PDB file of N, CA and C in Angstrom:
ATOM      1  N   UNK A1341      -2.339 -27.532 -17.717  1.00 64.00           N
ATOM      2  CA  UNK A1341      -2.751 -26.188 -18.045  1.00 64.00           C
ATOM      3  C   UNK A1341      -1.955 -25.384 -16.550  1.00 64.00           C
ATOM      4  N   UNK A1342      -2.099 -25.846 -15.734  1.00 67.00           N
ATOM      5  CA  UNK A1342      -1.509 -25.229 -14.753  1.00 67.00           C
ATOM      6  C   UNK A1342      -0.073 -25.019 -14.758  1.00 67.00           C
ATOM      7  N   UNK A1343       0.616 -26.437 -15.248  1.00 72.00           N
ATOM      8  CA  UNK A1343       2.040 -26.302 -15.188  1.00 72.00           C
ATOM      9  C   UNK A1343       2.492 -25.066 -16.564  1.00 72.00           C
ATOM     10  N   UNK A1344       1.493 -25.105 -17.382  1.00 76.00           N
ATOM     11  CA  UNK A1344       2.160 -23.895 -18.333  1.00 76.00           C
ATOM     12  C   UNK A1344       1.934 -22.591 -17.718  1.00 76.00           C
ATOM     13  N   UNK A1345       0.954 -22.428 -16.737  1.00 72.00           N
ATOM     14  CA  UNK A1345       0.762 -20.928 -15.916  1.00 72.00           C
ATOM     15  C   UNK A1345       1.727 -20.759 -15.302  1.00 72.00           C
ATOM     16  N   UNK A1346       2.076 -21.978 -14.427  1.00 74.00           N
ATOM     17  CA  UNK A1346       3.537 -21.791 -13.718  1.00 74.00           C
ATOM     18  C   UNK A1346       4.604 -21.425 -14.767  1.00 74.00           C
ATOM     19  N   UNK A1347       4.873 -21.880 -15.646  1.00 75.00           N
ATOM     20  CA  UNK A1347       5.709 -21.355 -16.652  1.00 75.00           C
ATOM     21  C   UNK A1347       5.945 -20.344 -17.176  1.00 75.00           C
ATOM     22  N   UNK A1348       4.702 -19.708 -17.226  1.00 77.00           N
ATOM     23  CA  UNK A1348       4.555 -18.205 -18.374  1.00 77.00           C
ATOM     24  C   UNK A1348       4.333 -17.365 -16.915  1.00 77.00           C
ATOM     25  N   UNK A1349       4.461 -17.784 -15.249  1.00 75.00           N
ATOM     26  CA  UNK A1349       4.434 -16.681 -14.277  1.00 75.00           C
ATOM     27  C   UNK A1349       5.941 -17.060 -14.021  1.00 75.00           C
ATOM     28  N   UNK A1350       6.508 -18.100 -13.847  1.00 77.00           N
ATOM     29  CA  UNK A1350       7.966 -17.777 -13.733  1.00 77.00           C
ATOM     30  C   UNK A1350       8.995 -16.821 -14.628  1.00 77.00           C
ATOM     31  N   UNK A1351       8.845 -16.912 -15.920  1.00 81.00           N
ATOM     32  CA  UNK A1351       9.370 -16.266 -17.272  1.00 81.00           C
ATOM     33  C   UNK A1351       8.667 -15.017 -16.503  1.00 81.00           C
ATOM     34  N   UNK A1352       7.537 -14.514 -16.497  1.00 78.00           N
ATOM     35  CA  UNK A1352       6.984 -13.181 -16.629  1.00 78.00           C
ATOM     36  C   UNK A1352       7.877 -12.308 -15.317  1.00 78.00           C
ATOM     37  N   UNK A1353       7.704 -13.382 -14.481  1.00 76.00           N
ATOM     38  CA  UNK A1353       8.231 -12.706 -12.851  1.00 76.00           C
ATOM     39  C   UNK A1353       9.899 -12.466 -13.362  1.00 76.00           C
ATOM     40  N   UNK A1354      10.626 -13.049 -13.599  1.00 79.00           N
ATOM     41  CA  UNK A1354      12.159 -13.116 -14.133  1.00 79.00           C
ATOM     42  C   UNK A1354      12.275 -12.299 -15.008  1.00 79.00           C
ATOM     43  N   UNK A1355      11.575 -11.858 -16.245  1.00 80.00           N
ATOM     44  CA  UNK A1355      11.445 -10.558 -16.861  1.00 80.00           C
ATOM     45  C   UNK A1355      10.863  -9.737 -16.404  1.00 80.00           C
ATOM     46  N   UNK A1356      10.135  -9.095 -15.341  1.00 77.00           N
ATOM     47  CA  UNK A1356       9.720  -8.253 -14.410  1.00 77.00           C
ATOM     48  C   UNK A1356      11.157  -7.772 -13.413  1.00 77.00           C
ATOM     49  N   UNK A1357      11.626  -9.039 -13.087  1.00 76.00           N
ATOM     50  CA  UNK A1357      12.562  -8.904 -12.126  1.00 76.00           C
ATOM     51  C   UNK A1357      14.078  -8.476 -12.989  1.00 76.00           C
ATOM     52  N   UNK A1358      14.042  -8.512 -13.790  1.00 79.00           N
ATOM     53  CA  UNK A1358      15.351  -7.827 -14.560  1.00 79.00           C
ATOM     54  C   UNK A1358      14.650  -6.396 -15.213  1.00 79.00           C
ATOM     55  N   UNK A1359      13.725  -5.972 -15.232  1.00 80.00           N
ATOM     56  CA  UNK A1359      13.612  -4.922 -15.572  1.00 80.00           C
ATOM     57  C   UNK A1359      13.414  -3.806 -14.399  1.00 80.00           C
ATOM     58  N   UNK A1360      12.786  -4.431 -13.368  1.00 77.00           N
ATOM     59  CA  UNK A1360      13.146  -3.467 -11.712  1.00 77.00           C
ATOM     60  C   UNK A1360      14.608  -3.504 -11.528  1.00 77.00           C
ATOM     61  N   UNK A1361      15.429  -4.409 -11.939  1.00 76.00           N
ATOM     62  CA  UNK A1361      17.104  -4.323 -11.001  1.00 76.00           C
ATOM     63  C   UNK A1361      17.608  -3.179 -11.856  1.00 76.00           C
ATOM     64  N   UNK A1362      17.203  -2.904 -13.432  1.00 80.00           N
ATOM     65  CA  UNK A1362      17.581  -2.460 -14.144  1.00 80.00           C
ATOM     66  C   UNK A1362      17.550  -1.240 -13.636  1.00 80.00           C
ATOM     67  N   UNK A1363      16.355  -0.841 -13.738  1.00 78.00           N
ATOM     68  CA  UNK A1363      15.929   0.596 -13.454  1.00 78.00           C
ATOM     69  C   UNK A1363      16.076   1.346 -12.139  1.00 78.00           C
ATOM     70  N   UNK A1364      16.041   0.057 -11.073  1.00 75.00           N
ATOM     71  CA  UNK A1364      17.094   0.361  -9.499  1.00 75.00           C
ATOM     72  C   UNK A1364      18.069   0.742  -9.837  1.00 75.00           C
ATOM     73  N   UNK A1365      19.014   0.019 -10.345  1.00 76.00           N
ATOM     74  CA  UNK A1365      20.537   0.399 -10.552  1.00 76.00           C
ATOM     75  C   UNK A1365      20.865   1.536 -11.324  1.00 76.00           C
ATOM     76  N   UNK A1366      19.944   2.221 -12.343  1.00 75.00           N
ATOM     77  CA  UNK A1366      19.981   3.283 -13.279  1.00 75.00           C
ATOM     78  C   UNK A1366      19.734   4.267 -12.306  1.00 75.00           C
ATOM     79  N   UNK A1367      18.581   4.059 -11.504  1.00 73.00           N
ATOM     80  CA  UNK A1367      18.521   5.413 -10.589  1.00 73.00           C
ATOM     81  C   UNK A1367      19.201   5.665  -9.288  1.00 73.00           C
ATOM     82  N   UNK A1368      19.872   4.500  -8.968  1.00 71.00           N
ATOM     83  CA  UNK A1368      20.576   4.222  -7.836  1.00 71.00           C
ATOM     84  C   UNK A1368      22.391   5.004  -8.426  1.00 71.00           C
ATOM     85  N   UNK A1369      22.717   5.011  -9.616  1.00 72.00           N
ATOM     86  CA  UNK A1369      23.839   5.319 -10.304  1.00 72.00           C
ATOM     87  C   UNK A1369      23.660   6.891 -10.348  1.00 72.00           C
ATOM     88  N   UNK A1370      22.205   7.228 -10.753  1.00 67.00           N
ATOM     89  CA  UNK A1370      22.172   8.817 -11.025  1.00 67.00           C
ATOM     90  C   UNK A1370      22.295   9.673  -9.478  1.00 67.00           C
ATOM     91  N   UNK A1371      22.125   8.637  -8.883  1.00 64.00           N
ATOM     92  CA  UNK A1371      21.608   9.317  -7.364  1.00 64.00           C
ATOM     93  C   UNK A1371      23.563   9.495  -6.933  1.00 64.00           C
ATOM     94  N   UNK A1372      23.996   8.486  -6.950  1.00 62.00           N
ATOM     95  CA  UNK A1372      25.517   8.538  -6.595  1.00 62.00           C
ATOM     96  C   UNK A1372      26.443   9.725  -7.333  1.00 62.00           C
ATOM     97  N   UNK A1373      26.153   9.772  -8.310  1.00 60.00           N
ATOM     98  CA  UNK A1373      26.690  10.979  -9.483  1.00 60.00           C
ATOM     99  C   UNK A1373      26.100  12.093  -9.214  1.00 60.00           C
ATOM    100  N   UNK A1374      25.205  12.344  -8.996  1.00 55.00           N
ATOM    101  CA  UNK A1374      24.305  13.824  -8.471  1.00 55.00           C
ATOM    102  C   UNK A1374      24.904  14.175  -7.301  1.00 55.00           C
ATOM    103  N   UNK A1375      24.846  13.220  -6.241  1.00 56.00           N
ATOM    104  CA  UNK A1375      25.271  13.999  -4.994  1.00 56.00           C
ATOM    105  C   UNK A1375      26.449  13.275  -4.395  1.00 56.00           C
ATOM    106  N   UNK A1376      27.157  12.711  -5.151  1.00 53.00           N
ATOM    107  CA  UNK A1376      28.489  12.066  -4.864  1.00 53.00           C
ATOM    108  C   UNK A1376      28.206  11.797  -3.522  1.00 53.00           C
ATOM    109  N   UNK A1377      27.169  10.815  -3.277  1.00 51.00           N
ATOM    110  CA  UNK A1377      27.071  10.229  -1.998  1.00 51.00           C
ATOM    111  C   UNK A1377      27.100   8.876  -2.105  1.00 51.00           C
ATOM    112  N   UNK A1378      27.624   8.249  -0.805  1.00 55.00           N
ATOM    113  CA  UNK A1378      27.730   6.786  -1.056  1.00 55.00           C
ATOM    114  C   UNK A1378      26.620   6.007  -0.485  1.00 55.00           C
ATOM    115  N   UNK A1379      26.010   5.312  -1.769  1.00 56.00           N
ATOM    116  CA  UNK A1379      24.434   4.481  -1.290  1.00 56.00           C
ATOM    117  C   UNK A1379      25.256   3.239  -0.769  1.00 56.00           C
ATOM    118  N   UNK A1380      24.763   2.653  -0.153  1.00 63.00           N
ATOM    119  CA  UNK A1380      25.273   1.526   0.773  1.00 63.00           C
ATOM    120  C   UNK A1380      24.944   0.458  -0.448  1.00 63.00           C
ATOM    121  N   UNK A1381      25.585  -0.558  -0.716  1.00 59.00           N
ATOM    122  CA  UNK A1381      25.751  -1.573  -1.531  1.00 59.00           C
ATOM    123  C   UNK A1381      24.531  -2.641  -1.746  1.00 59.00           C
ATOM    124  N   UNK A1382      24.286  -2.506  -0.202  1.00 58.00           N
ATOM    125  CA  UNK A1382      23.558  -3.885   0.024  1.00 58.00           C
ATOM    126  C   UNK A1382      21.729  -3.035  -0.142  1.00 58.00           C
ATOM    127  N   UNK A1383      21.587  -1.947   0.457  1.00 63.00           N
ATOM    128  CA  UNK A1383      20.432  -1.145  -0.569  1.00 63.00           C
ATOM    129  C   UNK A1383      20.724  -1.478  -1.978  1.00 63.00           C
ATOM    130  N   UNK A1384      21.392  -1.156  -2.838  1.00 64.00           N
ATOM    131  CA  UNK A1384      21.298  -1.096  -4.301  1.00 64.00           C
ATOM    132  C   UNK A1384      21.338  -2.689  -4.746  1.00 64.00           C
ATOM    133  N   UNK A1385      21.310  -3.775  -3.961  1.00 65.00           N
ATOM    134  CA  UNK A1385      21.871  -4.968  -4.320  1.00 65.00           C
ATOM    135  C   UNK A1385      20.453  -5.615  -3.613  1.00 65.00           C
ATOM    136  N   UNK A1386      20.183  -5.554  -2.596  1.00 67.00           N
ATOM    137  CA  UNK A1386      19.119  -6.085  -2.218  1.00 67.00           C
ATOM    138  C   UNK A1386      17.697  -5.368  -2.584  1.00 67.00           C
ATOM    139  N   UNK A1387      17.350  -4.177  -2.728  1.00 70.00           N
ATOM    140  CA  UNK A1387      16.255  -3.685  -3.164  1.00 70.00           C
ATOM    141  C   UNK A1387      15.772  -4.276  -4.090  1.00 70.00           C
ATOM    142  N   UNK A1388      16.253  -4.520  -5.286  1.00 71.00           N
ATOM    143  CA  UNK A1388      15.726  -4.905  -6.730  1.00 71.00           C
ATOM    144  C   UNK A1388      15.185  -6.189  -6.385  1.00 71.00           C
ATOM    145  N   UNK A1389      16.367  -7.068  -5.988  1.00 72.00           N
ATOM    146  CA  UNK A1389      15.648  -8.440  -5.667  1.00 72.00           C
ATOM    147  C   UNK A1389      14.809  -9.053  -4.756  1.00 72.00           C
ATOM    148  N   UNK A1390      14.347  -7.819  -4.015  1.00 73.00           N
ATOM    149  CA  UNK A1390      13.536  -7.977  -3.045  1.00 73.00           C
ATOM    150  C   UNK A1390      12.187  -7.624  -3.444  1.00 73.00           C
ATOM    151  N   UNK A1391      12.166  -6.452  -4.535  1.00 75.00           N
ATOM    152  CA  UNK A1391      10.988  -6.278  -5.086  1.00 75.00           C
ATOM    153  C   UNK A1391      10.773  -7.499  -5.752  1.00 75.00           C
ATOM    154  N   UNK A1392      11.742  -7.754  -6.956  1.00 73.00           N
ATOM    155  CA  UNK A1392      11.329  -8.675  -7.788  1.00 73.00           C
ATOM    156  C   UNK A1392      10.748 -10.324  -6.806  1.00 73.00           C
ATOM    157  N   UNK A1393      11.219 -10.799  -5.833  1.00 75.00           N
ATOM    158  CA  UNK A1393      10.728 -11.623  -5.363  1.00 75.00           C
ATOM    159  C   UNK A1393       9.531 -11.385  -4.817  1.00 75.00           C
ATOM    160  N   UNK A1394       9.088 -10.444  -4.252  1.00 78.00           N
ATOM    161  CA  UNK A1394       7.313  -9.790  -4.000  1.00 78.00           C
ATOM    162  C   UNK A1394       6.778 -10.495  -5.461  1.00 78.00           C
ATOM    163  N   UNK A1395       6.990  -9.655  -6.323  1.00 76.00           N
ATOM    164  CA  UNK A1395       6.483  -9.837  -7.537  1.00 76.00           C
ATOM    165  C   UNK A1395       6.178 -11.270  -8.441  1.00 76.00           C
ATOM    166  N   UNK A1396       7.501 -12.107  -7.758  1.00 76.00           N
ATOM    167  CA  UNK A1396       7.435 -13.727  -8.379  1.00 76.00           C
ATOM    168  C   UNK A1396       6.734 -14.351  -7.238  1.00 76.00           C
ATOM    169  N   UNK A1397       6.484 -13.651  -6.059  1.00 78.00           N
ATOM    170  CA  UNK A1397       5.724 -14.700  -5.040  1.00 78.00           C
ATOM    171  C   UNK A1397       4.037 -14.430  -5.433  1.00 78.00           C
ATOM    172  N   UNK A1398       3.431 -12.739  -5.795  1.00 79.00           N
ATOM    173  CA  UNK A1398       2.141 -12.429  -6.160  1.00 79.00           C
ATOM    174  C   UNK A1398       1.913 -13.355  -7.577  1.00 79.00           C
ATOM    175  N   UNK A1399       2.586 -13.133  -8.418  1.00 76.00           N
ATOM    176  CA  UNK A1399       2.472 -13.607  -9.593  1.00 76.00           C
ATOM    177  C   UNK A1399       2.246 -15.151  -9.757  1.00 76.00           C
ATOM    178  N   UNK A1400       3.479 -15.973  -8.937  1.00 74.00           N
ATOM    179  CA  UNK A1400       2.976 -16.967  -8.836  1.00 74.00           C
ATOM    180  C   UNK A1400       1.494 -17.789  -7.968  1.00 74.00           C
ATOM    181  N   UNK A1401       1.250 -17.006  -7.188  1.00 76.00           N
ATOM    182  CA  UNK A1401       0.198 -17.197  -6.768  1.00 76.00           C
ATOM    183  C   UNK A1401      -1.216 -16.884  -7.308  1.00 76.00           C
ATOM    184  N   UNK A1402      -1.147 -15.794  -8.055  1.00 76.00           N
ATOM    185  CA  UNK A1402      -2.132 -15.009  -9.084  1.00 76.00           C
ATOM    186  C   UNK A1402      -2.502 -16.488 -10.140  1.00 76.00           C
ATOM    187  N   UNK A1403      -1.607 -17.072 -10.919  1.00 71.00           N
ATOM    188  CA  UNK A1403      -1.375 -17.808 -11.905  1.00 71.00           C
ATOM    189  C   UNK A1403      -1.965 -19.448 -11.072  1.00 71.00           C
ATOM    190  N   UNK A1404      -1.500 -19.601 -10.106  1.00 68.00           N
ATOM    191  CA  UNK A1404      -1.963 -20.370  -9.213  1.00 68.00           C
ATOM    192  C   UNK A1404      -3.446 -20.775  -9.036  1.00 68.00           C
ATOM    193  N   UNK A1405      -3.987 -19.865  -8.542  1.00 68.00           N
ATOM    194  CA  UNK A1405      -5.443 -19.517  -8.254  1.00 68.00           C
ATOM    195  C   UNK A1405      -6.567 -19.662 -10.096  1.00 68.00           C
ATOM    196  N   UNK A1406      -5.339 -19.589 -10.791  1.00 64.00           N
ATOM    197  CA  UNK A1406      -6.102 -19.383 -12.161  1.00 64.00           C
ATOM    198  C   UNK A1406      -6.284 -20.909 -12.562  1.00 64.00           C
ATOM    199  N   UNK A1407      -5.211 -21.247 -12.263  1.00 62.00           N
ATOM    200  CA  UNK A1407      -4.974 -22.867 -12.675  1.00 62.00           C
ATOM    201  C   UNK A1407      -5.915 -23.679 -11.827  1.00 62.00           C
ATOM    202  N   UNK A1408      -6.042 -23.423 -10.805  1.00 61.00           N
ATOM    203  CA  UNK A1408      -6.955 -24.132 -10.216  1.00 61.00           C
ATOM    204  C   UNK A1408      -8.363 -23.854 -10.503  1.00 61.00           C
ATOM    205  N   UNK A1409      -8.793 -22.706 -10.817  1.00 54.00           N
ATOM    206  CA  UNK A1409      -9.929 -22.317 -11.360  1.00 54.00           C
ATOM    207  C   UNK A1409     -10.520 -23.073 -12.719  1.00 54.00           C
ATOM    208  N   UNK A1410      -9.143 -23.556 -13.511  1.00 54.00           N
ATOM    209  CA  UNK A1410      -9.189 -23.854 -14.922  1.00 54.00           C
ATOM    210  C   UNK A1410      -9.679 -25.459 -14.680  1.00 54.00           C
ATOM    211  N   UNK A1411      -9.036 -26.093 -14.172  1.00 54.00           N
ATOM    212  CA  UNK A1411      -8.929 -27.414 -13.578  1.00 54.00           C
ATOM    213  C   UNK A1411     -10.184 -27.537 -13.064  1.00 54.00           C
ATOM    214  N   UNK A1412     -10.792 -26.853 -12.042  1.00 57.00           N
ATOM    215  CA  UNK A1412     -11.659 -27.325 -11.306  1.00 57.00           C
ATOM    216  C   UNK A1412     -12.999 -27.233 -12.530  1.00 57.00           C
ATOM    217  N   UNK A1413     -13.259 -26.192 -13.482  1.00 54.00           N
ATOM    218  CA  UNK A1413     -14.343 -26.543 -14.800  1.00 54.00           C
ATOM    219  C   UNK A1413     -14.030 -27.116 -15.276  1.00 54.00           C
ATOM    220  N   UNK A1414     -12.746 -27.619 -15.736  1.00 51.00           N
ATOM    221  CA  UNK A1414     -11.854 -28.713 -17.086  1.00 51.00           C
ATOM    222  C   UNK A1414     -12.757 -29.625 -16.427  1.00 51.00           C
ATOM    223  N   UNK A1415     -12.913 -30.280 -14.935  1.00 53.00           N
ATOM    224  CA  UNK A1415     -13.116 -31.575 -14.907  1.00 53.00           C
ATOM    225  C   UNK A1415     -14.473 -32.146 -15.591  1.00 53.00           C
ATOM    226  N   UNK A1416     -15.790 -30.649 -15.438  1.00 51.00           N
ATOM    227  CA  UNK A1416     -16.822 -31.134 -15.616  1.00 51.00           C
ATOM    228  C   UNK A1416     -16.736 -31.744 -17.545  1.00 51.00           C
ATOM    229  N   UNK A1417     -15.840 -31.441 -17.755  1.00 48.00           N
ATOM    230  CA  UNK A1417     -15.794 -32.254 -19.316  1.00 48.00           C
ATOM    231  C   UNK A1417     -15.698 -33.338 -19.572  1.00 48.00           C
ATOM    232  N   UNK A1418     -15.221 -33.862 -19.023  1.00 46.00           N
ATOM    233  CA  UNK A1418     -15.205 -35.563 -18.821  1.00 46.00           C
ATOM    234  C   UNK A1418     -16.689 -36.103 -19.035  1.00 46.00           C
TER     235      UNK A1418
END
C-alpha cells in the first residue's frame, strides 16, 4: 500500500509541477509583453521548479505518513 501511495504522490506532484510551470511561464510571458521588460531567465526557469519541488516534498511526506498509518493498523488484521 505504501508503494502505491508513493507512485500516486510522484504522479500527482509531477502533474502539479507541469501545471505550476505552465501557469508561471504564461504569467512571465505576459509580464514581458506588457511591460517590455527583461525578466531574468533564471527566475522564469527556477521559480516553477522550486515551487514544484516543494510541492513534491510535502506530497510525498504526506503520503508517507498516510502509508505508515495504514501499515500500522493493517498489522493487527493478521
